[in-house]
Amino acid sequence: MVQPTGAGAARSDAPHGAEAVVFQSNGIVPNNPSLPLVIRRGAISPSPQDPAKSFKATFARNGWTNAWLDGIHDYHHYHPNTHEVLGIVSGSAQVRFGGEDGELITLSAGDVLIIPAGVAHARINASDDFAVVGAYPNGADYETIRDDPTALAMSQQRIAQVPLPDADPVDGPDGALMKLWT
């Protein structure tokens, strides 16, 4: 069942216990009305010795590479040229998706988010130990655009050309993403 949430967003339950949220353009950021943000709670258990390693290895095994370890920008931004996976390695945070009027989602260690090209995101607050591993399908290089209405039309054209990934970053070809992004 899809339920309205935040301005321009619709939420539904999805396979593998995932949550799916679709964000419409708000006239400033494009978002992605065709593909939902996918949230997997507790999808990967961080390794006690090297918490980032389990995320990087799982993502790489499923074709999501060009990984980094850091935080999430505290300003609204999106990637017009690629999808992105974020794995919460440690700590917790509240991240707003969909732009200024979007949905605030609380995340904690073990959660994984698959962000479609164009969906805006910004860290609103976080614990001191908050850390994230990010990666991209087929190791794509990412571009970052801040909420800039003058870039909207060009970004929407570019987003429409971004190919679907070959596999879910957590569960491979049989994962929730493959059922949600068609």
PDB file of N, CA and C in Angstrom, residues 24-105:
ATOM      1  N   GLN A  24       8.763  13.051  -6.221  1.00  0.00           N
ATOM      2  CA  GLN A  24       8.502  13.840  -7.421  1.00  0.00           C
ATOM      3  C   GLN A  24       9.409  15.071  -7.427  1.00  0.00           C
ATOM      4  N   SER A  25       9.622  15.646  -8.593  1.00  0.00           N
ATOM      5  CA  SER A  25      10.381  16.887  -8.684  1.00  0.00           C
ATOM      6  C   SER A  25       9.654  17.966  -7.887  1.00  0.00           C
ATOM      7  N   ASN A  26      10.428  18.815  -7.225  1.00  0.00           N
ATOM      8  CA  ASN A  26       9.819  19.927  -6.493  1.00  0.00           C
ATOM      9  C   ASN A  26      10.091  21.258  -7.195  1.00  0.00           C
ATOM     10  N   GLY A  27      10.595  21.205  -8.422  1.00  0.00           N
ATOM     11  CA  GLY A  27      10.890  22.411  -9.180  1.00  0.00           C
ATOM     12  C   GLY A  27      12.275  22.965  -8.914  1.00  0.00           C
ATOM     13  N   ILE A  28      12.954  22.396  -7.928  1.00  0.00           N
ATOM     14  CA  ILE A  28      14.320  22.813  -7.609  1.00  0.00           C
ATOM     15  C   ILE A  28      15.279  21.646  -7.816  1.00  0.00           C
ATOM     16  N   VAL A  29      14.897  20.480  -7.305  1.00  0.00           N
ATOM     17  CA  VAL A  29      15.670  19.254  -7.535  1.00  0.00           C
ATOM     18  C   VAL A  29      14.781  18.299  -8.333  1.00  0.00           C
ATOM     19  N   PRO A  30      15.401  17.495  -9.212  1.00  0.00           N
ATOM     20  CA  PRO A  30      14.594  16.642 -10.086  1.00  0.00           C
ATOM     21  C   PRO A  30      13.948  15.460  -9.380  1.00  0.00           C
ATOM     22  N   ASN A  31      14.651  14.890  -8.370  1.00  0.00           N
ATOM     23  CA  ASN A  31      14.239  13.628  -7.772  1.00  0.00           C
ATOM     24  C   ASN A  31      14.091  12.595  -8.882  1.00  0.00           C
ATOM     25  N   ASN A  32      13.288  11.553  -8.658  1.00  0.00           N
ATOM     26  CA  ASN A  32      13.150  10.527  -9.691  1.00  0.00           C
ATOM     27  C   ASN A  32      11.770   9.899  -9.569  1.00  0.00           C
ATOM     28  N   PRO A  33      10.802  10.416 -10.317  1.00  0.00           N
ATOM     29  CA  PRO A  33       9.435   9.899 -10.201  1.00  0.00           C
ATOM     30  C   PRO A  33       9.266   8.478 -10.713  1.00  0.00           C
ATOM     31  N   SER A  34      10.283   7.936 -11.412  1.00  0.00           N
ATOM     32  CA  SER A  34      10.184   6.585 -11.973  1.00  0.00           C
ATOM     33  C   SER A  34      10.762   5.502 -11.073  1.00  0.00           C
ATOM     34  N   LEU A  35      11.747   5.865 -10.248  1.00  0.00           N
ATOM     35  CA  LEU A  35      12.439   4.870  -9.426  1.00  0.00           C
ATOM     36  C   LEU A  35      12.391   5.268  -7.953  1.00  0.00           C
ATOM     37  N   PRO A  36      12.019   4.349  -7.072  1.00  0.00           N
ATOM     38  CA  PRO A  36      11.957   4.676  -5.650  1.00  0.00           C
ATOM     39  C   PRO A  36      13.318   4.606  -4.959  1.00  0.00           C
ATOM     40  N   LEU A  37      13.469   5.436  -3.937  1.00  0.00           N
ATOM     41  CA  LEU A  37      14.536   5.275  -2.958  1.00  0.00           C
ATOM     42  C   LEU A  37      14.224   3.964  -2.243  1.00  0.00           C
ATOM     43  N   VAL A  38      15.227   3.109  -2.063  1.00  0.00           N
ATOM     44  CA  VAL A  38      15.016   1.822  -1.393  1.00  0.00           C
ATOM     45  C   VAL A  38      15.788   1.831  -0.086  1.00  0.00           C
ATOM     46  N   ILE A  39      15.096   1.531   1.013  1.00  0.00           N
ATOM     47  CA  ILE A  39      15.698   1.513   2.346  1.00  0.00           C
ATOM     48  C   ILE A  39      15.659   0.080   2.857  1.00  0.00           C
ATOM     49  N   ARG A  40      16.829  -0.429   3.234  1.00  0.00           N
ATOM     50  CA  ARG A  40      16.940  -1.771   3.805  1.00  0.00           C
ATOM     51  C   ARG A  40      17.473  -1.624   5.227  1.00  0.00           C
ATOM     52  N   ARG A  41      16.638  -1.822   6.209  1.00  0.00           N
ATOM     53  CA  ARG A  41      17.028  -1.704   7.619  1.00  0.00           C
ATOM     54  C   ARG A  41      17.844  -2.923   8.040  1.00  0.00           C
ATOM     55  N   GLY A  42      19.016  -2.684   8.643  1.00  0.00           N
ATOM     56  CA  GLY A  42      19.846  -3.771   9.143  1.00  0.00           C
ATOM     57  C   GLY A  42      20.283  -4.756   8.079  1.00  0.00           C
ATOM     58  N   ALA A  43      20.495  -4.302   6.864  1.00  0.00           N
ATOM     59  CA  ALA A  43      20.809  -5.191   5.747  1.00  0.00           C
ATOM     60  C   ALA A  43      22.200  -5.809   5.828  1.00  0.00           C
ATOM     61  N   ILE A  44      23.154  -5.088   6.412  1.00  0.00           N
ATOM     62  CA  ILE A  44      24.528  -5.577   6.518  1.00  0.00           C
ATOM     63  C   ILE A  44      25.011  -5.341   7.951  1.00  0.00           C
ATOM     64  N   SER A  45      25.575  -6.368   8.547  1.00  0.00           N
ATOM     65  CA  SER A  45      26.124  -6.220   9.902  1.00  0.00           C
ATOM     66  C   SER A  45      27.564  -5.713   9.800  1.00  0.00           C
ATOM     67  N   PRO A  46      27.842  -4.542  10.357  1.00  0.00           N
ATOM     68  CA  PRO A  46      29.224  -4.040  10.321  1.00  0.00           C
ATOM     69  C   PRO A  46      30.163  -4.977  11.084  1.00  0.00           C
ATOM     70  N   SER A  47      31.314  -5.258  10.492  1.00  0.00           N
ATOM     71  CA  SER A  47      32.328  -6.090  11.134  1.00  0.00           C
ATOM     72  C   SER A  47      32.934  -5.329  12.305  1.00  0.00           C
ATOM     73  N   PRO A  48      33.090  -5.960  13.471  1.00  0.00           N
ATOM     74  CA  PRO A  48      33.673  -5.248  14.619  1.00  0.00           C
ATOM     75  C   PRO A  48      35.115  -4.786  14.369  1.00  0.00           C
ATOM     76  N   GLN A  49      35.885  -5.568  13.609  1.00  0.00           N
ATOM     77  CA  GLN A  49      37.288  -5.218  13.367  1.00  0.00           C
ATOM     78  C   GLN A  49      37.430  -4.087  12.345  1.00  0.00           C
ATOM     79  N   ASP A  50      36.630  -4.119  11.283  1.00  0.00           N
ATOM     80  CA  ASP A  50      36.704  -3.123  10.215  1.00  0.00           C
ATOM     81  C   ASP A  50      35.284  -2.918   9.685  1.00  0.00           C
ATOM     82  N   PRO A  51      34.506  -2.045  10.326  1.00  0.00           N
ATOM     83  CA  PRO A  51      33.088  -1.893   9.979  1.00  0.00           C
ATOM     84  C   PRO A  51      32.827  -1.595   8.503  1.00  0.00           C
ATOM     85  N   ALA A  52      33.689  -0.843   7.857  1.00  0.00           N
ATOM     86  CA  ALA A  52      33.465  -0.495   6.445  1.00  0.00           C
ATOM     87  C   ALA A  52      33.679  -1.679   5.512  1.00  0.00           C
ATOM     88  N   LYS A  53      34.525  -2.611   5.917  1.00  0.00           N
ATOM     89  CA  LYS A  53      34.915  -3.712   5.038  1.00  0.00           C
ATOM     90  C   LYS A  53      33.723  -4.546   4.577  1.00  0.00           C
ATOM     91  N   SER A  54      32.800  -4.866   5.493  1.00  0.00           N
ATOM     92  CA  SER A  54      31.663  -5.713   5.120  1.00  0.00           C
ATOM     93  C   SER A  54      30.778  -5.022   4.084  1.00  0.00           C
ATOM     94  N   PHE A  55      30.634  -3.706   4.188  1.00  0.00           N
ATOM     95  CA  PHE A  55      29.837  -2.961   3.204  1.00  0.00           C
ATOM     96  C   PHE A  55      30.544  -2.934   1.850  1.00  0.00           C
ATOM     97  N   LYS A  56      31.824  -2.555   1.855  1.00  0.00           N
ATOM     98  CA  LYS A  56      32.568  -2.473   0.599  1.00  0.00           C
ATOM     99  C   LYS A  56      32.601  -3.819  -0.113  1.00  0.00           C
ATOM    100  N   ALA A  57      32.820  -4.898   0.629  1.00  0.00           N
ATOM    101  CA  ALA A  57      32.901  -6.233   0.027  1.00  0.00           C
ATOM    102  C   ALA A  57      31.553  -6.662  -0.556  1.00  0.00           C
ATOM    103  N   THR A  58      30.482  -6.439   0.187  1.00  0.00           N
ATOM    104  CA  THR A  58      29.150  -6.814  -0.298  1.00  0.00           C
ATOM    105  C   THR A  58      28.800  -6.024  -1.549  1.00  0.00           C
ATOM    106  N   PHE A  59      29.012  -4.718  -1.499  1.00  0.00           N
ATOM    107  CA  PHE A  59      28.696  -3.882  -2.663  1.00  0.00           C
ATOM    108  C   PHE A  59      29.533  -4.302  -3.874  1.00  0.00           C
ATOM    109  N   ALA A  60      30.829  -4.499  -3.687  1.00  0.00           N
ATOM    110  CA  ALA A  60      31.726  -4.856  -4.798  1.00  0.00           C
ATOM    111  C   ALA A  60      31.336  -6.202  -5.409  1.00  0.00           C
ATOM    112  N   ARG A  61      30.975  -7.162  -4.562  1.00  0.00           N
ATOM    113  CA  ARG A  61      30.572  -8.490  -5.042  1.00  0.00           C
ATOM    114  C   ARG A  61      29.372  -8.378  -5.986  1.00  0.00           C
ATOM    115  N   ASN A  62      28.573  -7.338  -5.807  1.00  0.00           N
ATOM    116  CA  ASN A  62      27.364  -7.156  -6.611  1.00  0.00           C
ATOM    117  C   ASN A  62      27.504  -6.060  -7.667  1.00  0.00           C
ATOM    118  N   GLY A  63      28.756  -5.648  -7.947  1.00  0.00           N
ATOM    119  CA  GLY A  63      29.009  -4.714  -9.035  1.00  0.00           C
ATOM    120  C   GLY A  63      28.901  -3.237  -8.695  1.00  0.00           C
ATOM    121  N   TRP A  64      28.821  -2.910  -7.413  1.00  0.00           N
ATOM    122  CA  TRP A  64      28.753  -1.508  -6.980  1.00  0.00           C
ATOM    123  C   TRP A  64      30.119  -1.162  -6.389  1.00  0.00           C
ATOM    124  N   THR A  65      30.907  -0.389  -7.114  1.00  0.00           N
ATOM    125  CA  THR A  65      32.284  -0.113  -6.726  1.00  0.00           C
ATOM    126  C   THR A  65      32.552   1.393  -6.721  1.00  0.00           C
ATOM    127  N   ASN A  66      33.830   1.775  -6.799  1.00  0.00           N
ATOM    128  CA  ASN A  66      34.250   3.171  -6.637  1.00  0.00           C
ATOM    129  C   ASN A  66      33.832   3.647  -5.240  1.00  0.00           C
ATOM    130  N   ALA A  67      34.059   2.794  -4.251  1.00  0.00           N
ATOM    131  CA  ALA A  67      33.585   3.031  -2.885  1.00  0.00           C
ATOM    132  C   ALA A  67      34.429   4.062  -2.150  1.00  0.00           C
ATOM    133  N   TRP A  68      33.795   4.732  -1.210  1.00  0.00           N
ATOM    134  CA  TRP A  68      34.438   5.705  -0.333  1.00  0.00           C
ATOM    135  C   TRP A  68      33.861   5.549   1.068  1.00  0.00           C
ATOM    136  N   LEU A  69      34.572   6.079   2.050  1.00  0.00           N
ATOM    137  CA  LEU A  69      34.131   6.081   3.450  1.00  0.00           C
ATOM    138  C   LEU A  69      34.178   7.506   3.950  1.00  0.00           C
ATOM    139  N   ASP A  70      33.042   8.023   4.414  1.00  0.00           N
ATOM    140  CA  ASP A  70      32.959   9.409   4.902  1.00  0.00           C
ATOM    141  C   ASP A  70      31.604   9.600   5.554  1.00  0.00           C
ATOM    142  N   GLY A  71      31.043  10.791   5.411  1.00  0.00           N
ATOM    143  CA  GLY A  71      29.710  11.103   5.907  1.00  0.00           C
ATOM    144  C   GLY A  71      28.811  11.435   4.734  1.00  0.00           C
ATOM    145  N   ILE A  72      27.723  12.141   5.002  1.00  0.00           N
ATOM    146  CA  ILE A  72      26.806  12.627   3.970  1.00  0.00           C
ATOM    147  C   ILE A  72      26.831  14.144   4.044  1.00  0.00           C
ATOM    148  N   HIS A  73      26.907  14.813   2.903  1.00  0.00           N
ATOM    149  CA  HIS A  73      26.917  16.277   2.892  1.00  0.00           C
ATOM    150  C   HIS A  73      25.735  16.825   3.682  1.00  0.00           C
ATOM    151  N   ASP A  74      25.956  17.970   4.317  1.00  0.00           N
ATOM    152  CA  ASP A  74      24.890  18.598   5.091  1.00  0.00           C
ATOM    153  C   ASP A  74      24.085  19.592   4.254  1.00  0.00           C
ATOM    154  N   TYR A  75      24.202  19.520   2.953  1.00  0.00           N
ATOM    155  CA  TYR A  75      23.409  20.356   2.042  1.00  0.00           C
ATOM    156  C   TYR A  75      22.726  19.445   1.019  1.00  0.00           C
ATOM    157  N   HIS A  76      21.599  19.894   0.507  1.00  0.00           N
ATOM    158  CA  HIS A  76      20.848  19.113  -0.462  1.00  0.00           C
ATOM    159  C   HIS A  76      21.636  19.024  -1.762  1.00  0.00           C
ATOM    160  N   HIS A  77      21.796  17.809  -2.234  1.00  0.00           N
ATOM    161  CA  HIS A  77      22.519  17.561  -3.477  1.00  0.00           C
ATOM    162  C   HIS A  77      21.988  16.282  -4.100  1.00  0.00           C
ATOM    163  N   TYR A  78      22.315  16.091  -5.379  1.00  0.00           N
ATOM    164  CA  TYR A  78      21.924  14.866  -6.071  1.00  0.00           C
ATOM    165  C   TYR A  78      22.969  14.560  -7.135  1.00  0.00           C
ATOM    166  N   HIS A  79      22.858  13.346  -7.682  1.00  0.00           N
ATOM    167  CA  HIS A  79      23.781  12.889  -8.718  1.00  0.00           C
ATOM    168  C   HIS A  79      22.965  12.651  -9.991  1.00  0.00           C
ATOM    169  N   PRO A  80      23.174  13.452 -11.040  1.00  0.00           N
ATOM    170  CA  PRO A  80      22.370  13.313 -12.248  1.00  0.00           C
ATOM    171  C   PRO A  80      22.848  12.213 -13.184  1.00  0.00           C
ATOM    172  N   ASN A  81      24.007  11.637 -12.897  1.00  0.00           N
ATOM    173  CA  ASN A  81      24.623  10.712 -13.841  1.00  0.00           C
ATOM    174  C   ASN A  81      24.744   9.273 -13.337  1.00  0.00           C
ATOM    175  N   THR A  82      24.346   9.011 -12.104  1.00  0.00           N
ATOM    176  CA  THR A  82      24.464   7.646 -11.581  1.00  0.00           C
ATOM    177  C   THR A  82      23.572   7.459 -10.358  1.00  0.00           C
ATOM    178  N   HIS A  83      23.257   6.196 -10.099  1.00  0.00           N
ATOM    179  CA  HIS A  83      22.590   5.819  -8.859  1.00  0.00           C
ATOM    180  C   HIS A  83      23.677   5.684  -7.794  1.00  0.00           C
ATOM    181  N   GLU A  84      23.273   5.632  -6.520  1.00  0.00           N
ATOM    182  CA  GLU A  84      24.245   5.553  -5.425  1.00  0.00           C
ATOM    183  C   GLU A  84      23.707   4.620  -4.348  1.00  0.00           C
ATOM    184  N   VAL A  85      24.597   3.839  -3.739  1.00  0.00           N
ATOM    185  CA  VAL A  85      24.228   3.067  -2.564  1.00  0.00           C
ATOM    186  C   VAL A  85      24.998   3.647  -1.383  1.00  0.00           C
ATOM    187  N   LEU A  86      24.324   3.782  -0.256  1.00  0.00           N
ATOM    188  CA  LEU A  86      24.954   4.234   0.986  1.00  0.00           C
ATOM    189  C   LEU A  86      24.714   3.173   2.045  1.00  0.00           C
ATOM    190  N   GLY A  87      25.782   2.740   2.704  1.00  0.00           N
ATOM    191  CA  GLY A  87      25.689   1.803   3.809  1.00  0.00           C
ATOM    192  C   GLY A  87      26.119   2.502   5.084  1.00  0.00           C
ATOM    193  N   ILE A  88      25.281   2.460   6.108  1.00  0.00           N
ATOM    194  CA  ILE A  88      25.593   3.128   7.370  1.00  0.00           C
ATOM    195  C   ILE A  88      26.513   2.215   8.174  1.00  0.00           C
ATOM    196  N   VAL A  89      27.772   2.616   8.264  1.00  0.00           N
ATOM    197  CA  VAL A  89      28.824   1.830   8.896  1.00  0.00           C
ATOM    198  C   VAL A  89      28.761   1.936  10.414  1.00  0.00           C
ATOM    199  N   SER A  90      28.530   3.144  10.909  1.00  0.00           N
ATOM    200  CA  SER A  90      28.473   3.356  12.358  1.00  0.00           C
ATOM    201  C   SER A  90      27.631   4.582  12.666  1.00  0.00           C
ATOM    202  N   GLY A  91      27.146   4.621  13.902  1.00  0.00           N
ATOM    203  CA  GLY A  91      26.379   5.774  14.355  1.00  0.00           C
ATOM    204  C   GLY A  91      24.971   5.819  13.785  1.00  0.00           C
ATOM    205  N   SER A  92      24.398   7.005  13.845  1.00  0.00           N
ATOM    206  CA  SER A  92      23.044   7.219  13.338  1.00  0.00           C
ATOM    207  C   SER A  92      22.929   8.652  12.836  1.00  0.00           C
ATOM    208  N   ALA A  93      21.913   8.881  12.021  1.00  0.00           N
ATOM    209  CA  ALA A  93      21.704  10.215  11.458  1.00  0.00           C
ATOM    210  C   ALA A  93      20.266  10.359  10.999  1.00  0.00           C
ATOM    211  N   GLN A  94      19.880  11.601  10.838  1.00  0.00           N
ATOM    212  CA  GLN A  94      18.636  11.920  10.158  1.00  0.00           C
ATOM    213  C   GLN A  94      19.029  12.573   8.842  1.00  0.00           C
ATOM    214  N   VAL A  95      18.506  12.009   7.757  1.00  0.00           N
ATOM    215  CA  VAL A  95      18.822  12.484   6.421  1.00  0.00           C
ATOM    216  C   VAL A  95      17.505  12.840   5.739  1.00  0.00           C
ATOM    217  N   ARG A  96      17.480  14.019   5.111  1.00  0.00           N
ATOM    218  CA  ARG A  96      16.288  14.430   4.378  1.00  0.00           C
ATOM    219  C   ARG A  96      16.484  14.061   2.909  1.00  0.00           C
ATOM    220  N   PHE A  97      15.510  13.342   2.372  1.00  0.00           N
ATOM    221  CA  PHE A  97      15.516  12.938   0.969  1.00  0.00           C
ATOM    222  C   PHE A  97      14.416  13.689   0.235  1.00  0.00           C
ATOM    223  N   GLY A  98      14.683  14.064  -0.999  1.00  0.00           N
ATOM    224  CA  GLY A  98      13.665  14.705  -1.822  1.00  0.00           C
ATOM    225  C   GLY A  98      13.737  16.218  -1.846  1.00  0.00           C
ATOM    226  N   GLY A  99      14.708  16.820  -1.176  1.00  0.00           N
ATOM    227  CA  GLY A  99      14.829  18.277  -1.144  1.00  0.00           C
ATOM    228  C   GLY A  99      14.296  18.856   0.153  1.00  0.00           C
ATOM    229  N   GLU A 100      14.277  20.174   0.231  1.00  0.00           N
ATOM    230  CA  GLU A 100      13.868  20.892   1.453  1.00  0.00           C
ATOM    231  C   GLU A 100      12.518  20.433   1.992  1.00  0.00           C
ATOM    232  N   ASP A 101      11.599  20.090   1.095  1.00  0.00           N
ATOM    233  CA  ASP A 101      10.250  19.696   1.503  1.00  0.00           C
ATOM    234  C   ASP A 101      10.073  18.181   1.499  1.00  0.00           C
ATOM    235  N   GLY A 102      11.188  17.445   1.451  1.00  0.00           N
ATOM    236  CA  GLY A 102      11.140  15.990   1.373  1.00  0.00           C
ATOM    237  C   GLY A 102      10.936  15.321   2.716  1.00  0.00           C
ATOM    238  N   GLU A 103      11.294  14.061   2.776  1.00  0.00           N
ATOM    239  CA  GLU A 103      11.058  13.231   3.959  1.00  0.00           C
ATOM    240  C   GLU A 103      12.330  13.066   4.782  1.00  0.00           C
ATOM    241  N   LEU A 104      12.202  13.249   6.085  1.00  0.00           N
ATOM    242  CA  LEU A 104      13.299  13.054   7.020  1.00  0.00           C
ATOM    243  C   LEU A 104      13.288  11.593   7.461  1.00  0.00           C
ATOM    244  N   ILE A 105      14.413  10.893   7.223  1.00  0.00           N
ATOM    245  CA  ILE A 105      14.505   9.470   7.524  1.00  0.00           C
ATOM    246  C   ILE A 105      15.649   9.245   8.502  1.00  0.00           C
TER     247      ILE A 105
END
